[in-house]
């Protein structure tokens, strides 16, 4: 029977998805980025698999092992090829090629904007370009468009706009150690450019050229948002929008941090839990005479799947909700064909198909956490449930929810530490409050959305929903105030996360089989985990780095010796910054020291930090090894008049971007070695130095 079979037999897609995922990973990190080479390797291995399969059919038993190896290498190569084909930069019609030949971009907004303090950010999809020769040609690409927040309503998703191509700029990774890199994050979504524009430069195409599907989808989103504003009192209507369709642009940032710190941010980021609830509601309310009229099963299937994917699209098509919609569709279709699919098989099949469509999902946090949580629930929820038995319905339901919550944490904890470097302690009581209340609020917001769209407002339901959200916020805020609610500054490496998952796998198998050898293996893995941690700390004790962060509008030079950071400040240095905190965590910094000196000399190297043009003119005569150009410098004429091939010039983020670009170009032509953080990201170089006499931190 299937339930007694080994997991890799009951769910054979596991054997396909693992090497495929491995191919995506090694394709990004280690294998050459050559479509021709990867495609050739894939075709050769596929041909080998076909030949070996024919030999097996002729009962050549000795070929079985060779066929298995060839198949796994084929899947690995397929992952490598899929990764390269998903990178739009490898296509000849990408907008990043020959930027000087383009005059006008024709693009449309993909969705509603992300709202910042002063600006609105749209994700734009390029449809075509107009070249200098006056020709219109099809090109592909996406970019971020920034517009003043007050003018955000001028751009409508689905409408086409003409935009000047010369305003398109590359997204440059900041490369600040340990910090979230916005540019690298967008590159995983095939977005490599950004665009700043004034509303006067917008030229809209006539309505006849609009994308009707995108316009209709945006209209559905706006209808949902307007329904929440009309029925639910503020400020709770803002969280209701996040609950219903994941629109968090208006939610208070402090409240979002509170939900994140308590481990319940998933209830206000549309996820599989939300879609699962909607799926169950649809299954209950769509009642057809299936026994009498079997064809109605197909009608129900089409209605459920259509609404499921409609809701997923309205909610923004995040990784977690796409995973849930795909799984529900597969399970329902298999049930309709009377060929039920096991949960593990469904999970692996969904992962394989989605990654085959877009391998970049592999680096999406929502996608990874969604699969990890679901797989964790499937593997561990029954074990937790069997620990305690209650007869009372309320206690029984509470324990079942607790079992699901604790099970979901097992496989998500290593990912949370890797991605967010923190771990909520009181996730269990927080989820016991948030999950029931958010589920009721979600059902209520769905009813409000539908009734408002039909012109049948329900003000009492809106007030009740506002109360549910108020009670949920109050409970979560109180839990976040408990002592030790959050473990911060956890810094696991990729190797530690891999060892942690291997340890969990071995312990899980040991619990089911009780084989003593697995206990020894788990001890070895735990030892390996601690060894990696120890080696990391030893490396940090010996590190000696020169670091200049890329902080727009800010200037700070840092020399790190062991676990001590020496900050050299000027008038544009930040008093505190999250990026500096991330660096402290990432590099294991335990103490900080500060100084305001304008020059450093140690061993055979000199660092000059001029505070004005006069100081810079004097320092140039000394032929320093490194010279920092910050916003305190207004002109580089002295450098151009006295070029030195030995001095490395460092331009930091305090210098305005346009000026930094001009300086970089001029100084490079003069023969200097120049590093601008605007163009190359943070400057980080290993040193063997100890800075002189820093001022201790107070």
XYZ file of C-alpha atoms in Angstrom:
698
model
C 0.000 0.000 0.000
C 1.103 3.573 -0.674
C 1.134 4.584 2.970
C 3.594 1.765 3.766
C 5.925 2.553 0.907
C 9.114 4.509 1.312
C 8.665 8.251 0.672
C 10.702 8.128 -2.536
C 8.451 5.306 -3.796
C 5.121 6.781 -2.680
C 6.130 10.180 -4.057
C 8.548 9.536 -6.939
C 8.604 13.214 -7.906
C 10.880 13.751 -4.904
C 13.563 11.932 -6.903
C 13.023 14.358 -9.767
C 12.766 17.651 -7.934
C 15.878 17.247 -5.748
C 18.457 16.933 -8.573
C 16.555 19.571 -10.533
C 16.849 22.010 -7.614
C 20.509 21.065 -7.293
C 21.014 21.944 -10.962
C 19.504 25.388 -10.437
C 21.763 25.999 -7.440
C 25.032 24.854 -8.974
C 24.072 26.517 -12.260
C 24.030 29.867 -10.517
C 27.108 29.410 -8.346
C 29.606 27.050 -9.962
C 28.765 26.093 -13.547
C 29.557 28.389 -16.507
C 26.757 30.696 -17.645
C 26.630 29.356 -21.185
C 23.276 28.451 -22.719
C 24.957 26.559 -25.543
C 27.015 24.383 -23.189
C 24.120 23.646 -20.819
C 21.714 22.872 -23.675
C 24.230 20.537 -25.301
C 24.843 18.729 -22.006
C 21.099 18.377 -21.426
C 20.475 16.951 -24.915
C 23.367 14.486 -24.637
C 22.205 13.254 -21.235
C 18.606 13.004 -22.427
C 19.736 10.922 -25.402
C 21.727 8.737 -23.024
C 18.647 8.226 -20.847
C 16.574 7.198 -23.872
C 19.195 4.693 -25.065
C 19.634 3.186 -21.600
C 15.869 2.942 -21.172
C 15.621 0.927 -24.383
C 18.330 -1.422 -23.096
C 16.427 -1.866 -19.832
C 13.269 -2.745 -21.756
C 15.325 -5.471 -23.419
C 16.047 -6.766 -19.884
C 19.678 -5.737 -19.706
C 19.608 -5.551 -15.888
C 23.160 -4.293 -15.433
C 22.110 -0.984 -16.989
C 19.700 -0.009 -14.176
C 22.288 1.752 -12.022
C 23.805 3.521 -15.012
C 20.348 4.649 -16.119
C 19.617 6.052 -12.667
C 22.870 8.020 -12.631
C 22.288 9.301 -16.154
C 18.732 10.365 -15.274
C 19.888 12.314 -12.228
C 22.613 14.060 -14.190
C 20.042 14.879 -16.875
C 17.761 16.481 -14.272
C 20.704 18.402 -12.826
C 21.610 19.630 -16.300
C 17.953 20.482 -16.949
C 17.953 22.655 -13.823
C 21.138 24.359 -15.017
C 19.608 25.026 -18.449
C 16.310 26.244 -16.970
C 18.175 28.699 -14.756
C 20.037 30.161 -17.732
C 16.926 30.335 -19.914
C 15.094 32.172 -17.128
C 17.759 34.921 -17.105
C 16.480 37.529 -19.534
C 19.972 38.968 -20.010
C 20.830 35.984 -22.195
C 18.231 36.961 -24.803
C 19.200 39.225 -27.733
C 16.054 41.392 -27.390
C 16.664 42.369 -23.758
C 16.364 46.119 -23.154
C 19.793 46.216 -21.509
C 21.577 45.589 -24.804
C 22.744 48.659 -26.785
C 21.104 51.268 -24.523
C 22.539 54.133 -26.588
C 20.498 53.088 -29.615
C 17.118 53.476 -27.878
C 15.140 56.717 -27.771
C 11.721 55.756 -26.401
C 10.442 52.863 -24.291
C 6.860 51.649 -24.603
C 5.869 50.077 -21.266
C 2.933 49.310 -19.016
C 2.600 49.088 -15.228
C 2.102 45.520 -14.004
C 0.263 46.295 -10.770
C -0.650 48.922 -8.186
C 2.360 50.831 -6.842
C 4.396 50.250 -3.717
C 4.159 53.448 -1.694
C 7.130 55.030 0.028
C 7.304 58.170 2.130
C 7.786 60.468 -0.857
C 7.583 58.271 -3.949
C 5.516 55.525 -5.535
C 7.263 52.571 -7.164
C 5.754 50.784 -10.164
C 7.020 47.608 -11.815
C 6.931 48.292 -15.557
C 6.871 45.758 -18.378
C 8.531 46.798 -21.647
C 6.471 46.074 -24.768
C 8.684 47.646 -27.440
C 11.257 50.383 -28.080
C 11.815 53.084 -30.671
C 15.395 53.341 -31.892
C 17.391 56.321 -33.132
C 16.644 55.190 -36.665
C 12.941 55.726 -35.973
C 12.140 52.006 -36.026
C 9.811 50.307 -33.574
C 11.093 46.908 -32.457
C 9.944 44.331 -29.938
C 12.108 44.086 -26.829
C 11.725 42.428 -23.455
C 12.449 43.531 -19.927
C 11.124 44.948 -16.691
C 12.201 47.946 -14.674
C 11.194 49.939 -11.612
C 9.635 53.348 -12.211
C 9.647 55.941 -9.429
C 7.171 58.794 -9.410
C 6.214 61.344 -6.767
C 3.660 59.789 -4.444
C 1.092 62.530 -5.069
C 1.231 61.774 -8.809
C 0.890 57.978 -8.504
C -2.702 58.050 -9.790
C -1.421 59.251 -13.196
C -0.160 55.736 -13.976
C -2.846 53.106 -14.491
C -1.881 49.414 -14.655
C -2.634 48.064 -18.109
C -2.212 51.394 -19.910
C 0.757 51.947 -22.242
C 3.186 54.838 -21.746
C 5.967 56.369 -23.803
C 9.051 56.991 -21.663
C 12.418 58.563 -22.580
C 14.981 55.748 -22.796
C 17.890 57.903 -21.597
C 16.381 57.991 -18.071
C 16.798 54.212 -17.679
C 19.576 53.403 -15.197
C 21.052 50.149 -13.982
C 20.255 48.861 -10.516
C 23.643 48.659 -8.780
C 23.992 46.176 -5.874
C 24.955 47.965 -2.661
C 27.009 44.971 -1.434
C 26.977 46.182 2.171
C 28.107 43.184 4.271
C 25.173 41.363 5.842
C 22.530 43.801 4.590
C 19.507 43.229 2.396
C 20.536 44.110 -1.151
C 17.568 45.585 -3.010
C 19.278 45.369 -6.400
C 20.221 41.699 -6.042
C 16.695 40.947 -4.802
C 15.221 42.476 -7.952
C 17.730 40.760 -10.212
C 16.242 37.441 -9.087
C 12.976 38.787 -10.530
C 14.674 39.735 -13.834
C 14.589 43.450 -12.976
C 17.922 45.156 -13.670
C 16.984 48.809 -14.197
C 15.227 51.704 -12.520
C 13.647 54.843 -13.871
C 13.015 58.204 -12.183
C 10.521 60.421 -13.956
C 8.606 63.648 -13.560
C 4.879 63.531 -14.236
C 5.315 66.014 -17.091
C 7.360 63.415 -19.004
C 4.541 60.849 -19.060
C 2.909 60.289 -22.438
C -0.008 57.840 -22.403
C -1.146 55.760 -25.353
C -4.817 55.934 -26.430
C -7.157 53.603 -24.454
C -7.504 51.296 -27.455
C -4.010 49.914 -26.703
C -4.707 49.016 -23.055
C -4.113 45.553 -21.619
C -7.689 44.655 -20.782
C -6.814 41.730 -18.534
C -4.466 43.821 -16.391
C -6.977 46.672 -16.307
C -9.729 44.302 -15.188
C -7.483 42.757 -12.513
C -6.535 46.178 -11.156
C -10.192 47.157 -11.119
C -10.931 44.089 -8.966
C -8.141 45.073 -6.564
C -9.415 48.634 -6.300
C -12.944 47.359 -5.694
C -11.659 45.286 -2.772
C -9.702 48.224 -1.324
C -12.652 50.609 -1.675
C -14.953 48.068 0.002
C -12.637 47.913 3.019
C -12.514 51.730 3.244
C -16.295 52.022 2.966
C -17.241 49.405 5.565
C -14.432 49.013 8.107
C -13.491 51.955 10.359
C -9.916 53.211 10.272
C -7.185 52.429 10.985
C -8.331 48.797 11.008
C -9.381 49.021 7.353
C -5.667 49.207 6.482
C -4.951 45.805 8.019
C -8.146 44.442 6.454
C -6.680 45.228 3.027
C -3.569 43.249 3.926
C -5.663 40.333 5.159
C -7.844 40.235 2.072
C -5.456 40.779 -0.859
C -2.058 41.329 0.746
C -2.057 45.111 0.193
C 0.247 46.289 3.017
C 1.206 49.697 1.657
C -0.972 51.573 4.158
C -0.329 49.421 7.243
C 1.624 51.124 10.011
C 5.277 49.986 9.882
C 5.439 49.592 13.665
C 2.473 47.235 13.551
C 4.102 45.231 10.754
C 7.278 44.902 12.842
C 5.186 43.701 15.788
C 3.601 40.948 13.698
C 7.028 39.976 12.362
C 8.603 39.840 15.825
C 5.888 37.527 17.129
C 6.031 35.132 14.178
C 2.524 35.797 12.807
C 3.285 38.036 9.836
C 1.938 35.237 7.618
C -1.634 36.122 8.631
C -1.362 39.541 6.982
C 0.606 38.342 3.952
C -1.783 36.389 1.772
C -0.539 32.806 1.951
C -1.586 29.221 1.564
C -3.547 29.448 4.805
C -5.820 32.122 3.308
C -6.276 30.294 0.037
C -6.906 27.022 1.853
C -9.695 28.646 3.843
C -11.255 30.072 0.686
C -10.891 26.685 -1.026
C -12.779 24.960 1.813
C -15.538 27.592 1.762
C -15.987 27.135 -1.981
C -16.153 23.373 -1.566
C -18.933 23.820 1.026
C -21.102 26.403 -0.694
C -20.885 25.038 -4.248
C -23.324 22.136 -3.936
C -24.336 20.312 -7.117
C -26.346 17.108 -7.711
C -23.170 15.239 -8.584
C -24.580 11.759 -8.041
C -27.491 12.401 -10.388
C -25.656 14.567 -12.924
C -21.949 13.566 -12.968
C -21.039 16.348 -15.404
C -21.715 18.892 -12.626
C -18.481 17.703 -10.987
C -16.605 19.356 -13.837
C -18.652 22.538 -13.446
C -17.772 22.652 -9.750
C -14.124 21.925 -10.516
C -13.935 24.742 -13.068
C -15.672 27.221 -10.736
C -13.448 26.386 -7.760
C -10.228 26.487 -9.806
C -11.251 29.704 -11.592
C -12.037 31.550 -8.369
C -8.921 30.151 -6.685
C -6.649 31.481 -9.431
C -8.622 34.725 -9.681
C -8.055 35.342 -5.987
C -4.362 34.396 -6.331
C -3.992 36.949 -9.147
C -5.826 39.693 -7.232
C -3.654 38.973 -4.182
C -0.486 39.708 -6.169
C 0.624 36.218 -7.283
C 3.137 35.857 -4.443
C 5.164 32.662 -4.230
C 3.205 31.202 -1.313
C -0.199 31.729 -2.894
C 0.905 30.425 -6.317
C 2.136 27.287 -4.537
C -1.200 26.876 -2.765
C -3.301 27.515 -5.882
C -1.260 24.998 -7.889
C -1.499 22.311 -5.215
C -5.235 22.718 -4.724
C -5.768 22.546 -8.483
C -3.710 19.328 -8.794
C -5.430 17.667 -5.837
C -8.907 18.599 -7.015
C -8.171 17.428 -10.555
C -6.772 14.107 -9.304
C -9.827 13.638 -7.084
C -12.078 14.325 -10.058
C -10.298 11.594 -12.027
C -10.521 9.301 -8.988
C -6.747 9.077 -8.836
C -5.915 10.638 -5.475
C -2.394 12.005 -5.110
C -0.461 11.766 -1.869
C 0.409 15.020 -0.133
C 4.162 14.530 -0.462
C 3.741 13.667 -4.133
C 1.588 16.760 -4.640
C 4.167 18.988 -2.927
C 7.073 17.655 -4.983
C 5.070 17.757 -8.221
C 4.037 21.367 -7.578
C 7.609 22.385 -6.768
C 8.955 20.691 -9.904
C 6.414 22.307 -12.256
C 6.691 25.797 -10.750
C 10.491 25.724 -10.782
C 10.465 24.432 -14.332
C 8.311 27.447 -15.288
C 10.429 29.930 -13.337
C 13.616 28.702 -11.572
C 13.955 32.093 -9.850
C 11.190 31.023 -7.461
C 13.940 29.072 -5.701
C 15.222 32.333 -4.170
C 11.805 33.735 -3.259
C 11.363 33.820 0.534
C 7.591 33.341 0.417
C 7.912 30.388 -1.944
C 10.535 28.645 0.216
C 8.773 29.276 3.525
C 5.446 28.153 2.101
C 6.830 24.800 0.958
C 8.854 24.353 4.156
C 5.839 25.052 6.381
C 3.529 22.732 4.439
C 6.050 19.901 4.310
C 6.753 20.371 8.007
C 3.044 20.131 8.864
C 2.657 16.970 6.777
C 5.655 15.293 8.431
C 5.274 16.343 12.056
C 1.694 17.425 12.786
C 0.417 13.910 13.560
C 3.279 13.301 15.957
C 2.505 16.465 17.909
C -1.233 15.705 17.943
C -0.699 12.259 19.467
C 1.181 13.653 22.456
C -2.011 14.846 24.177
C -5.660 13.818 23.949
C -8.606 15.984 24.969
C -12.318 15.200 24.992
C -13.557 18.757 25.341
C -14.117 20.217 21.816
C -12.520 23.586 22.651
C -9.429 22.038 24.218
C -9.182 19.546 21.380
C -9.367 22.299 18.731
C -6.824 24.406 20.622
C -4.377 21.522 20.843
C -4.811 20.677 17.156
C -4.028 24.281 16.220
C -1.041 24.194 18.576
C 0.177 20.975 16.972
C -0.056 22.508 13.493
C 1.754 25.656 14.659
C 4.603 23.767 16.337
C 4.934 21.361 13.418
C 5.163 24.221 10.920
C 8.079 25.756 12.822
C 10.379 22.735 12.576
C 11.397 23.131 8.931
C 10.901 26.899 8.736
C 13.167 27.883 11.630
C 16.484 27.383 9.729
C 15.128 29.383 6.779
C 13.884 32.184 9.062
C 17.302 32.421 10.706
C 19.057 32.472 7.320
C 16.734 35.077 5.788
C 15.756 37.285 8.729
C 18.440 36.567 11.378
C 15.885 36.428 14.181
C 13.623 33.952 15.925
C 10.300 34.744 17.670
C 9.986 32.978 21.022
C 6.248 33.294 21.686
C 5.065 32.162 18.256
C 2.667 29.600 19.774
C 0.460 31.951 21.850
C 0.682 34.561 19.079
C -0.635 32.084 16.509
C -3.362 30.865 18.879
C -4.629 34.448 18.914
C -3.915 35.487 15.329
C -5.005 32.435 13.319
C -8.634 32.148 14.564
C -9.242 35.906 14.574
C -7.606 36.456 11.170
C -9.597 33.549 9.687
C -12.880 35.066 10.888
C -11.758 38.489 9.668
C -10.828 37.066 6.260
C -14.253 35.459 5.838
C -15.869 38.739 6.862
C -13.750 40.822 4.460
C -14.614 38.443 1.615
C -18.320 38.894 2.402
C -17.883 42.678 2.544
C -16.044 42.708 -0.782
C -18.727 40.663 -2.537
C -21.688 42.534 -1.058
C -20.158 45.942 -1.757
C -19.526 44.896 -5.363
C -23.215 43.904 -5.605
C -24.336 47.204 -4.080
C -25.490 45.597 -0.811
C -23.325 47.162 1.944
C -23.168 45.511 5.364
C -22.048 48.218 7.834
C -22.587 46.024 10.911
C -20.329 43.339 9.465
C -17.709 46.027 8.808
C -17.803 47.169 12.433
C -17.580 43.564 13.638
C -14.566 42.964 11.375
C -12.919 46.108 12.729
C -13.375 44.750 16.258
C -11.830 41.398 15.293
C -8.786 43.184 13.900
C -8.584 45.434 16.960
C -8.616 42.423 19.314
C -5.997 40.667 17.186
C -3.711 43.734 17.183
C -4.076 44.154 20.934
C -3.218 40.513 21.630
C -0.190 40.508 19.332
C 1.106 43.793 20.756
C 0.874 42.460 24.317
C 2.777 39.297 23.385
C 5.495 41.354 21.673
C 6.068 43.217 24.968
C 6.858 40.043 26.911
C 10.513 39.728 28.008
C 12.730 37.911 25.522
C 10.044 37.915 22.835
C 12.629 37.916 20.043
C 16.074 36.366 19.671
C 18.050 38.749 17.465
C 21.288 38.819 15.509
C 21.400 35.134 14.581
C 23.941 34.645 11.815
C 23.899 31.180 10.282
C 25.868 30.466 7.142
C 24.515 28.478 4.191
C 26.567 25.490 5.354
C 25.022 25.647 8.820
C 21.513 25.764 7.363
C 22.291 22.758 5.153
C 23.673 20.828 8.138
C 20.622 21.808 10.201
C 18.272 20.370 7.562
C 20.341 17.189 7.249
C 20.194 16.844 11.034
C 16.404 17.267 11.003
C 16.067 14.644 8.252
C 18.225 12.142 10.122
C 16.386 12.697 13.417
C 13.019 12.360 11.665
C 14.041 9.020 10.145
C 15.449 7.899 13.507
C 12.162 8.675 15.268
C 10.328 6.455 12.768
C 12.882 3.610 12.506
C 14.851 3.779 15.799
C 18.031 2.699 14.024
C 21.008 3.326 16.306
C 23.322 4.233 13.438
C 21.174 7.280 12.708
C 21.789 8.605 16.234
C 25.530 8.443 15.609
C 25.060 10.198 12.287
C 22.993 12.923 13.962
C 25.785 13.456 16.509
C 28.289 13.777 13.664
C 26.060 16.337 11.926
C 25.650 18.282 15.169
C 29.419 18.229 15.611
C 29.809 19.468 12.042
C 27.352 22.283 12.724
C 29.286 23.385 15.806
C 32.579 23.077 13.936
C 31.347 25.385 11.158
C 30.200 27.869 13.804
C 33.571 27.701 15.556
C 35.483 28.170 12.295
C 33.346 31.180 11.495
C 34.149 32.744 14.875
C 37.860 32.038 14.454
C 37.760 33.692 11.042
C 36.063 36.728 12.563
C 38.706 36.922 15.299
C 41.424 37.203 12.645
C 39.655 39.428 10.107
C 41.200 42.787 9.144
C 39.084 44.773 6.706
C 38.780 48.240 5.242
C 35.115 48.938 4.618
C 33.271 51.832 3.032
C 29.525 51.238 3.015
C 27.280 52.476 0.268
C 24.862 54.707 2.168
C 23.189 57.378 -0.026
C 23.779 60.773 1.542
C 26.054 59.293 4.224
C 29.810 58.937 4.624
C 31.701 56.631 6.924
C 34.984 54.737 6.723
C 35.355 51.642 8.892
C 38.415 49.573 9.723
C 37.623 46.216 11.299
C 40.247 44.357 13.315
C 39.012 41.099 14.753
C 35.675 41.747 16.433
C 36.271 45.482 16.879
C 35.015 48.084 14.422
C 36.795 51.449 14.228
C 34.518 54.087 12.690
C 36.042 57.264 11.254
C 33.423 59.984 11.155
C 32.817 63.277 9.407
C 29.901 65.705 9.222
C 27.946 63.355 6.924
C 28.379 60.232 9.051
C 25.201 58.599 10.408
C 24.675 58.549 14.156
C 23.037 55.147 13.745
C 21.974 53.092 10.772
C 20.411 49.673 10.237
C 23.093 48.826 7.665
C 25.804 49.328 10.281
C 23.903 47.046 12.665
C 23.709 44.396 9.942
C 27.458 44.651 9.423
C 28.086 44.218 13.146
C 25.984 41.054 13.150
C 27.437 39.634 9.927
C 31.081 40.218 10.889
C 30.648 39.343 14.573
C 31.504 42.840 15.834
C 31.356 43.027 19.639
C 32.833 46.476 20.266
C 32.907 49.772 18.391
C 35.318 52.696 18.579
C 35.050 56.117 16.966
C 37.450 58.781 15.751
C 37.289 62.024 13.765
C 40.879 62.103 12.492
C 41.387 63.027 8.854
C 44.412 60.840 8.166
C 45.634 57.408 9.248
C 49.052 55.875 8.808
C 49.982 52.338 9.737
C 52.597 49.980 8.427
C 53.229 50.884 4.796
C 49.762 52.288 4.034
C 48.153 55.666 4.472
C 44.457 56.612 4.498
C 43.480 60.231 4.036
C 39.995 61.555 4.714
C 40.151 65.253 3.699
C 37.523 67.504 5.271
C 37.765 70.206 2.616
C 39.500 71.083 -0.629
C 42.482 72.716 1.099
C 43.235 69.560 3.073
C 42.887 67.493 -0.063
C 45.379 69.712 -1.928
C 47.912 69.190 0.866
C 47.310 65.451 1.093
C 47.806 64.919 -2.631
C 51.426 66.015 -2.269
C 51.982 63.141 0.186
C 50.932 60.553 -2.416
C 48.612 58.546 -0.107
C 47.601 54.938 -0.721
C 43.874 55.660 -0.261
C 42.018 58.939 -0.405
C 38.309 59.196 0.444
C 36.195 61.654 -1.533
C 33.063 62.601 0.373
C 30.546 65.406 0.050
C 32.950 67.631 1.991
C 34.947 67.912 -1.249
C 33.431 70.329 -3.743
C 35.967 70.064 -6.577
C 38.471 67.544 -7.945
C 40.569 70.021 -9.957
C 43.576 69.512 -7.689
C 43.441 65.778 -8.318
C 43.192 66.235 -12.072
C 46.107 68.695 -12.062
C 48.337 66.375 -9.995
C 47.530 62.815 -11.059
C 49.070 59.979 -9.056
C 49.020 56.422 -10.317
C 49.622 55.024 -6.811
C 46.625 56.559 -5.037
C 43.330 54.701 -4.953
C 40.403 57.120 -4.850
C 37.226 56.095 -3.023
C 33.963 57.953 -3.731
C 31.286 57.228 -1.128
C 27.514 57.606 -1.082
C 27.488 61.092 0.416
C 28.533 62.486 -2.983
C 25.405 63.010 -5.158
C 25.032 60.228 -7.714
C 25.353 62.410 -10.804
C 28.448 64.154 -9.431
C 29.971 60.806 -8.425
C 29.518 59.545 -11.997
C 31.215 62.644 -13.434
C 34.095 62.384 -10.976
C 34.555 58.677 -11.653
C 34.750 59.248 -15.399
C 37.118 62.216 -15.176
C 39.452 60.628 -12.624
C 39.595 57.333 -14.526
C 40.629 59.198 -17.654
C 43.336 60.947 -15.633
C 44.860 57.581 -14.750
C 43.563 57.070 -11.201
C 42.205 53.836 -9.825
C 38.732 54.835 -8.685
C 36.028 53.002 -6.745
C 32.632 54.678 -6.550
C 30.093 53.006 -4.290
C 27.346 54.360 -6.561
C 28.663 52.289 -9.444
C 30.353 49.321 -7.785
C 28.743 49.009 -4.360
C 30.499 48.985 -1.004
C 34.297 48.852 -0.918
C 35.636 45.992 1.222
C 39.311 45.043 1.247
C 41.321 42.807 3.522
C 44.103 44.543 5.483
C 46.796 43.737 8.016
C 46.557 46.934 10.034
C 45.495 48.296 13.390
C 44.289 51.919 13.430
C 45.908 54.337 15.855
C 44.297 55.690 19.015
C 40.568 55.539 18.332
C 38.180 57.189 20.757
C 36.338 54.520 22.792
C 32.576 54.311 22.405
C 30.664 55.972 25.227
